[in-house]
Amino acid sequence: MFKKDISIIIADDHPIMLKGLQQELEQAGYNVLATATNGTSALEVIDKYNPTIAFLDIEMPFLNGFEVVKRFKEIQTKTLFIIMSYHKEQGFIVQAKKLGVNGYLLKEDSLQDIELCIQEVINGKLFFSPSFEDNFEALVDAELRKINLLTSSERTIIRLIAQQKTSLEICEILSISKRTVEKHRTNIISKLDLNSNNDTLSTWINSHKEIVNSL
């Protein structure tokens, strides 16, 4: 596919970053159809133009990049989604892979990296920033496998713990016994391969807020 035939939408609430990426891609010969400065606008322009690729920042007003991806994945759009972010934390990458994004770049990456990402995702491959360590993707996949072991009830328990609910409050909300709550906690700790102490689950939840929000 020629560069001029690759249509692109860019969504980022940082004007300098947005303009800079737009200029770089246009100068490189790509067809940038439109830009957006928030998640709602991103939804509108992607729906209107049905681009080959949408570059999305994660943290945008109204809807974040992940929420935009989720909306379009639900309707099985042909648009390919590439996240561009400053976030290097494992939790963000896990959520990106969980949502089925096609690429994940860091805003510090070069135009060469961006172009390589474009070509790889068009060819049906996943692409993650070269800035990540060689074993990073393996670690992310391992974390995803653990999360996929969780039942619906266990995911609900995690969300409630993230909301600072006590075991007694969880009992009342879910109409289950304290013994059942504790059994769920034990199973969750085992499936996530955590140490079995009182704070280990809360610590994991605080470190993986992006994942918990998507459960």
mmCIF file of C-alpha atoms in Angstrom:
data_model
loop_
_atom_site.group_PDB
_atom_site.id
_atom_site.type_symbol
_atom_site.label_atom_id
_atom_site.label_comp_id
_atom_site.label_asym_id
_atom_site.label_seq_id
_atom_site.Cartn_x
_atom_site.Cartn_y
_atom_site.Cartn_z
ATOM 1 C CA MET A 1 0.000 0.000 0.000
ATOM 2 C CA PHE A 2 1.336 3.431 -0.956
ATOM 3 C CA LYS A 3 1.633 6.084 1.746
ATOM 4 C CA LYS A 4 -0.862 8.366 -0.005
ATOM 5 C CA ASP A 5 -3.435 5.574 0.189
ATOM 6 C CA ILE A 6 -3.089 5.250 3.969
ATOM 7 C CA SER A 7 -5.696 7.536 5.540
ATOM 8 C CA ILE A 8 -5.090 8.687 9.103
ATOM 9 C CA ILE A 9 -6.943 10.348 11.978
ATOM 10 C CA ILE A 10 -4.999 11.785 14.928
ATOM 11 C CA ALA A 11 -6.557 12.478 18.343
ATOM 12 C CA ASP A 12 -4.545 14.215 21.079
ATOM 13 C CA ASP A 13 -5.431 16.995 23.499
ATOM 14 C CA HIS A 14 -1.897 18.438 23.426
ATOM 15 C CA PRO A 15 -1.922 20.995 20.556
ATOM 16 C CA ILE A 16 1.842 20.931 19.978
ATOM 17 C CA MET A 17 1.989 17.138 19.917
ATOM 18 C CA LEU A 18 -1.073 16.975 17.661
ATOM 19 C CA LYS A 19 0.259 19.514 15.171
ATOM 20 C CA GLY A 20 3.749 18.041 15.221
ATOM 21 C CA LEU A 21 2.586 14.501 14.449
ATOM 22 C CA GLN A 22 0.232 15.762 11.753
ATOM 23 C CA GLN A 23 3.021 17.694 10.018
ATOM 24 C CA GLU A 24 5.477 14.787 10.252
ATOM 25 C CA LEU A 25 3.012 12.333 8.737
ATOM 26 C CA GLU A 26 1.898 14.704 5.980
ATOM 27 C CA GLN A 27 5.491 15.542 5.051
ATOM 28 C CA ALA A 28 6.224 11.807 4.928
ATOM 29 C CA GLY A 29 3.423 11.433 2.368
ATOM 30 C CA TYR A 30 0.542 10.041 4.436
ATOM 31 C CA ASN A 31 -3.059 11.203 3.994
ATOM 32 C CA VAL A 32 -4.100 12.828 7.294
ATOM 33 C CA LEU A 33 -7.864 13.291 6.983
ATOM 34 C CA ALA A 34 -8.627 15.077 10.250
ATOM 35 C CA THR A 35 -7.557 15.653 13.837
ATOM 36 C CA ALA A 36 -9.403 15.703 17.158
ATOM 37 C CA THR A 37 -8.615 17.173 20.567
ATOM 38 C CA ASN A 38 -10.926 15.016 22.694
ATOM 39 C CA GLY A 39 -12.441 11.546 22.763
ATOM 40 C CA THR A 40 -15.897 12.611 21.592
ATOM 41 C CA SER A 41 -14.487 14.386 18.543
ATOM 42 C CA ALA A 42 -12.315 11.352 17.855
ATOM 43 C CA LEU A 43 -15.420 9.149 17.759
ATOM 44 C CA GLU A 44 -17.086 11.520 15.319
ATOM 45 C CA VAL A 45 -14.231 11.877 12.834
ATOM 46 C CA ILE A 46 -13.342 8.169 12.875
ATOM 47 C CA ASP A 47 -17.004 7.307 12.252
ATOM 48 C CA LYS A 48 -17.208 9.929 9.484
ATOM 49 C CA TYR A 49 -14.017 9.092 7.590
ATOM 50 C CA ASN A 50 -13.453 5.409 8.453
ATOM 51 C CA PRO A 51 -9.665 5.877 8.217
ATOM 52 C CA THR A 52 -7.072 3.187 7.669
ATOM 53 C CA ILE A 53 -5.418 4.111 10.978
ATOM 54 C CA ALA A 54 -6.371 6.167 14.030
ATOM 55 C CA PHE A 55 -3.626 7.463 16.313
ATOM 56 C CA LEU A 56 -5.050 7.998 19.799
ATOM 57 C CA ASP A 57 -3.680 9.553 22.961
ATOM 58 C CA ILE A 58 -4.824 7.766 26.108
ATOM 59 C CA GLU A 59 -5.682 10.713 28.329
ATOM 60 C CA MET A 60 -8.187 12.961 26.551
ATOM 61 C CA PRO A 61 -11.267 14.890 27.742
ATOM 62 C CA PHE A 62 -14.718 13.234 27.662
ATOM 63 C CA LEU A 63 -13.500 9.814 26.476
ATOM 64 C CA ASN A 64 -9.985 8.461 26.812
ATOM 65 C CA GLY A 65 -8.211 6.636 23.996
ATOM 66 C CA PHE A 66 -9.016 3.207 25.375
ATOM 67 C CA GLU A 67 -12.727 4.056 25.566
ATOM 68 C CA VAL A 68 -12.668 5.194 21.943
ATOM 69 C CA VAL A 69 -11.013 1.940 20.871
ATOM 70 C CA LYS A 70 -13.553 -0.096 22.846
ATOM 71 C CA ARG A 71 -16.501 1.663 21.158
ATOM 72 C CA PHE A 72 -15.220 0.849 17.688
ATOM 73 C CA LYS A 73 -14.088 -2.670 18.511
ATOM 74 C CA GLU A 74 -17.680 -3.395 19.554
ATOM 75 C CA ILE A 75 -18.895 -2.582 16.030
ATOM 76 C CA GLN A 76 -15.934 -4.356 14.403
ATOM 77 C CA THR A 77 -14.621 -1.414 12.418
ATOM 78 C CA LYS A 78 -11.805 -2.005 9.931
ATOM 79 C CA THR A 79 -9.835 0.958 11.288
ATOM 80 C CA LEU A 80 -6.522 0.025 12.908
ATOM 81 C CA PHE A 81 -5.778 1.671 16.249
ATOM 82 C CA ILE A 82 -2.374 2.882 17.411
ATOM 83 C CA ILE A 83 -2.001 4.299 20.907
ATOM 84 C CA MET A 84 0.521 7.106 21.411
ATOM 85 C CA SER A 85 1.319 7.867 25.034
ATOM 86 C CA TYR A 86 3.928 8.854 27.599
ATOM 87 C CA HIS A 87 2.841 5.897 29.737
ATOM 88 C CA LYS A 88 5.315 3.005 29.912
ATOM 89 C CA GLU A 89 3.681 1.192 32.837
ATOM 90 C CA GLN A 90 2.813 -2.454 32.348
ATOM 91 C CA GLY A 91 -0.806 -1.871 33.326
ATOM 92 C CA PHE A 92 -1.421 0.390 30.337
ATOM 93 C CA ILE A 93 0.104 -2.114 27.929
ATOM 94 C CA VAL A 94 -1.947 -4.948 29.412
ATOM 95 C CA GLN A 95 -5.137 -2.942 28.918
ATOM 96 C CA ALA A 96 -4.106 -2.018 25.359
ATOM 97 C CA LYS A 97 -3.577 -5.672 24.456
ATOM 98 C CA LYS A 98 -6.785 -6.643 26.231
ATOM 99 C CA LEU A 99 -8.696 -4.182 24.023
ATOM 100 C CA GLY A 100 -6.981 -5.441 20.900
ATOM 101 C CA VAL A 101 -5.122 -2.296 19.840
ATOM 102 C CA ASN A 102 -2.845 -2.816 16.852
ATOM 103 C CA GLY A 103 0.080 -0.723 18.024
ATOM 104 C CA TYR A 104 1.416 1.116 21.061
ATOM 105 C CA LEU A 105 3.994 3.884 20.611
ATOM 106 C CA LEU A 106 5.609 6.256 23.055
ATOM 107 C CA LYS A 107 5.525 9.959 22.262
ATOM 108 C CA GLU A 108 9.292 9.986 22.431
ATOM 109 C CA ASP A 109 9.546 7.559 19.492
ATOM 110 C CA SER A 110 11.014 8.741 16.202
ATOM 111 C CA LEU A 111 9.219 9.152 12.868
ATOM 112 C CA GLN A 112 11.106 6.064 11.734
ATOM 113 C CA ASP A 113 9.504 4.072 14.583
ATOM 114 C CA ILE A 114 6.089 5.507 13.726
ATOM 115 C CA GLU A 115 6.431 4.554 10.068
ATOM 116 C CA LEU A 116 7.610 1.070 10.998
ATOM 117 C CA CYS A 117 4.574 0.723 13.257
ATOM 118 C CA ILE A 118 2.251 1.823 10.441
ATOM 119 C CA GLN A 119 3.682 -0.740 8.038
ATOM 120 C CA GLU A 120 3.593 -3.545 10.611
ATOM 121 C CA VAL A 121 -0.039 -3.013 11.654
ATOM 122 C CA ILE A 122 -1.158 -2.722 8.027
ATOM 123 C CA ASN A 123 0.450 -6.113 7.457
ATOM 124 C CA GLY A 124 -1.601 -7.572 10.290
ATOM 125 C CA LYS A 125 1.091 -7.551 12.966
ATOM 126 C CA LEU A 126 1.115 -6.060 16.450
ATOM 127 C CA PHE A 127 3.715 -3.380 17.110
ATOM 128 C CA PHE A 128 4.963 -2.106 20.443
ATOM 129 C CA SER A 129 7.492 0.674 20.943
ATOM 130 C CA PRO A 130 11.149 -0.360 20.575
ATOM 131 C CA SER A 131 11.707 1.510 23.858
ATOM 132 C CA PHE A 132 10.196 -1.403 25.772
ATOM 133 C CA GLU A 133 12.546 -4.097 27.009
ATOM 134 C CA ASP A 134 12.806 -7.302 24.990
ATOM 135 C CA ASN A 135 10.971 -9.336 27.642
ATOM 136 C CA PHE A 136 8.277 -6.711 28.284
ATOM 137 C CA GLU A 137 5.705 -8.175 25.908
ATOM 138 C CA ALA A 138 6.181 -11.633 27.440
ATOM 139 C CA LEU A 139 5.552 -10.175 30.893
ATOM 140 C CA VAL A 140 2.413 -8.428 29.640
ATOM 141 C CA ASP A 141 1.114 -11.640 28.059
ATOM 142 C CA ALA A 142 1.727 -13.497 31.319
ATOM 143 C CA GLU A 143 -0.265 -10.869 33.234
ATOM 144 C CA LEU A 144 -3.108 -11.118 30.722
ATOM 145 C CA ARG A 145 -3.250 -14.892 31.100
ATOM 146 C CA LYS A 146 -3.606 -14.509 34.863
ATOM 147 C CA ILE A 147 -6.398 -11.936 34.520
ATOM 148 C CA ASN A 148 -8.264 -14.125 32.044
ATOM 149 C CA LEU A 149 -8.432 -16.839 34.713
ATOM 150 C CA LEU A 150 -10.629 -14.636 36.915
ATOM 151 C CA THR A 151 -14.337 -15.405 37.023
ATOM 152 C CA SER A 152 -17.031 -12.745 36.712
ATOM 153 C CA SER A 153 -17.592 -12.822 40.484
ATOM 154 C CA GLU A 154 -13.875 -12.440 41.189
ATOM 155 C CA ARG A 155 -13.655 -9.438 38.844
ATOM 156 C CA THR A 156 -16.577 -7.860 40.691
ATOM 157 C CA ILE A 157 -14.795 -8.391 44.016
ATOM 158 C CA ILE A 158 -11.668 -6.678 42.639
ATOM 159 C CA ARG A 159 -13.679 -3.674 41.436
ATOM 160 C CA LEU A 160 -15.316 -3.314 44.854
ATOM 161 C CA ILE A 161 -11.974 -3.552 46.660
ATOM 162 C CA ALA A 162 -10.693 -0.840 44.311
ATOM 163 C CA GLN A 163 -13.609 1.299 45.520
ATOM 164 C CA GLN A 164 -12.287 0.887 49.086
ATOM 165 C CA LYS A 165 -15.158 -1.395 50.109
ATOM 166 C CA THR A 166 -14.562 -3.550 53.179
ATOM 167 C CA SER A 167 -15.337 -7.267 53.244
ATOM 168 C CA LEU A 168 -18.503 -6.552 55.247
ATOM 169 C CA GLU A 169 -19.658 -3.948 52.716
ATOM 170 C CA ILE A 170 -18.956 -6.370 49.859
ATOM 171 C CA CYS A 171 -21.067 -8.988 51.656
ATOM 172 C CA GLU A 172 -23.967 -6.558 51.823
ATOM 173 C CA ILE A 173 -23.646 -5.342 48.240
ATOM 174 C CA LEU A 174 -23.456 -8.837 46.745
ATOM 175 C CA SER A 175 -25.707 -10.530 49.318
ATOM 176 C CA ILE A 176 -23.120 -13.195 50.087
ATOM 177 C CA SER A 177 -21.462 -14.377 53.276
ATOM 178 C CA LYS A 178 -18.129 -13.101 54.581
ATOM 179 C CA ARG A 179 -16.771 -16.619 54.156
ATOM 180 C CA THR A 180 -17.638 -16.489 50.445
ATOM 181 C CA VAL A 181 -15.912 -13.111 50.075
ATOM 182 C CA GLU A 182 -12.783 -14.440 51.745
ATOM 183 C CA LYS A 183 -12.850 -17.526 49.511
ATOM 184 C CA HIS A 184 -13.022 -15.267 46.444
ATOM 185 C CA ARG A 185 -10.088 -13.210 47.736
ATOM 186 C CA THR A 186 -8.034 -16.354 48.274
ATOM 187 C CA ASN A 187 -8.809 -17.580 44.761
ATOM 188 C CA ILE A 188 -7.956 -14.199 43.242
ATOM 189 C CA ILE A 189 -4.613 -14.065 45.072
ATOM 190 C CA SER A 190 -3.823 -17.574 43.854
ATOM 191 C CA LYS A 191 -4.750 -16.880 40.222
ATOM 192 C CA LEU A 192 -2.761 -13.635 40.151
ATOM 193 C CA ASP A 193 0.176 -15.483 41.704
ATOM 194 C CA LEU A 194 0.459 -13.058 44.634
ATOM 195 C CA ASN A 195 1.851 -13.538 48.118
ATOM 196 C CA SER A 196 -0.845 -14.533 50.585
ATOM 197 C CA ASN A 197 -0.690 -11.659 53.034
ATOM 198 C CA ASN A 198 -3.333 -9.102 53.973
ATOM 199 C CA ASP A 199 -2.110 -6.247 51.798
ATOM 200 C CA THR A 200 -0.960 -8.060 48.676
ATOM 201 C CA LEU A 201 -4.255 -7.823 46.758
ATOM 202 C CA SER A 202 -4.814 -4.145 47.591
ATOM 203 C CA THR A 203 -1.242 -3.396 46.506
ATOM 204 C CA TRP A 204 -1.795 -5.189 43.188
ATOM 205 C CA ILE A 205 -5.043 -3.293 42.596
ATOM 206 C CA ASN A 206 -3.396 0.068 43.277
ATOM 207 C CA SER A 207 -0.597 -0.815 40.849
ATOM 208 C CA HIS A 208 -2.968 -1.943 38.095
ATOM 209 C CA LYS A 209 -5.739 0.650 38.208
ATOM 210 C CA GLU A 210 -5.905 0.794 34.394
ATOM 211 C CA ILE A 211 -6.640 -2.926 34.230
ATOM 212 C CA VAL A 212 -9.125 -2.866 37.106
ATOM 213 C CA ASN A 213 -11.078 -0.095 35.391
ATOM 214 C CA SER A 214 -11.484 -2.314 32.337
ATOM 215 C CA LEU A 215 -12.619 -5.476 34.161
#
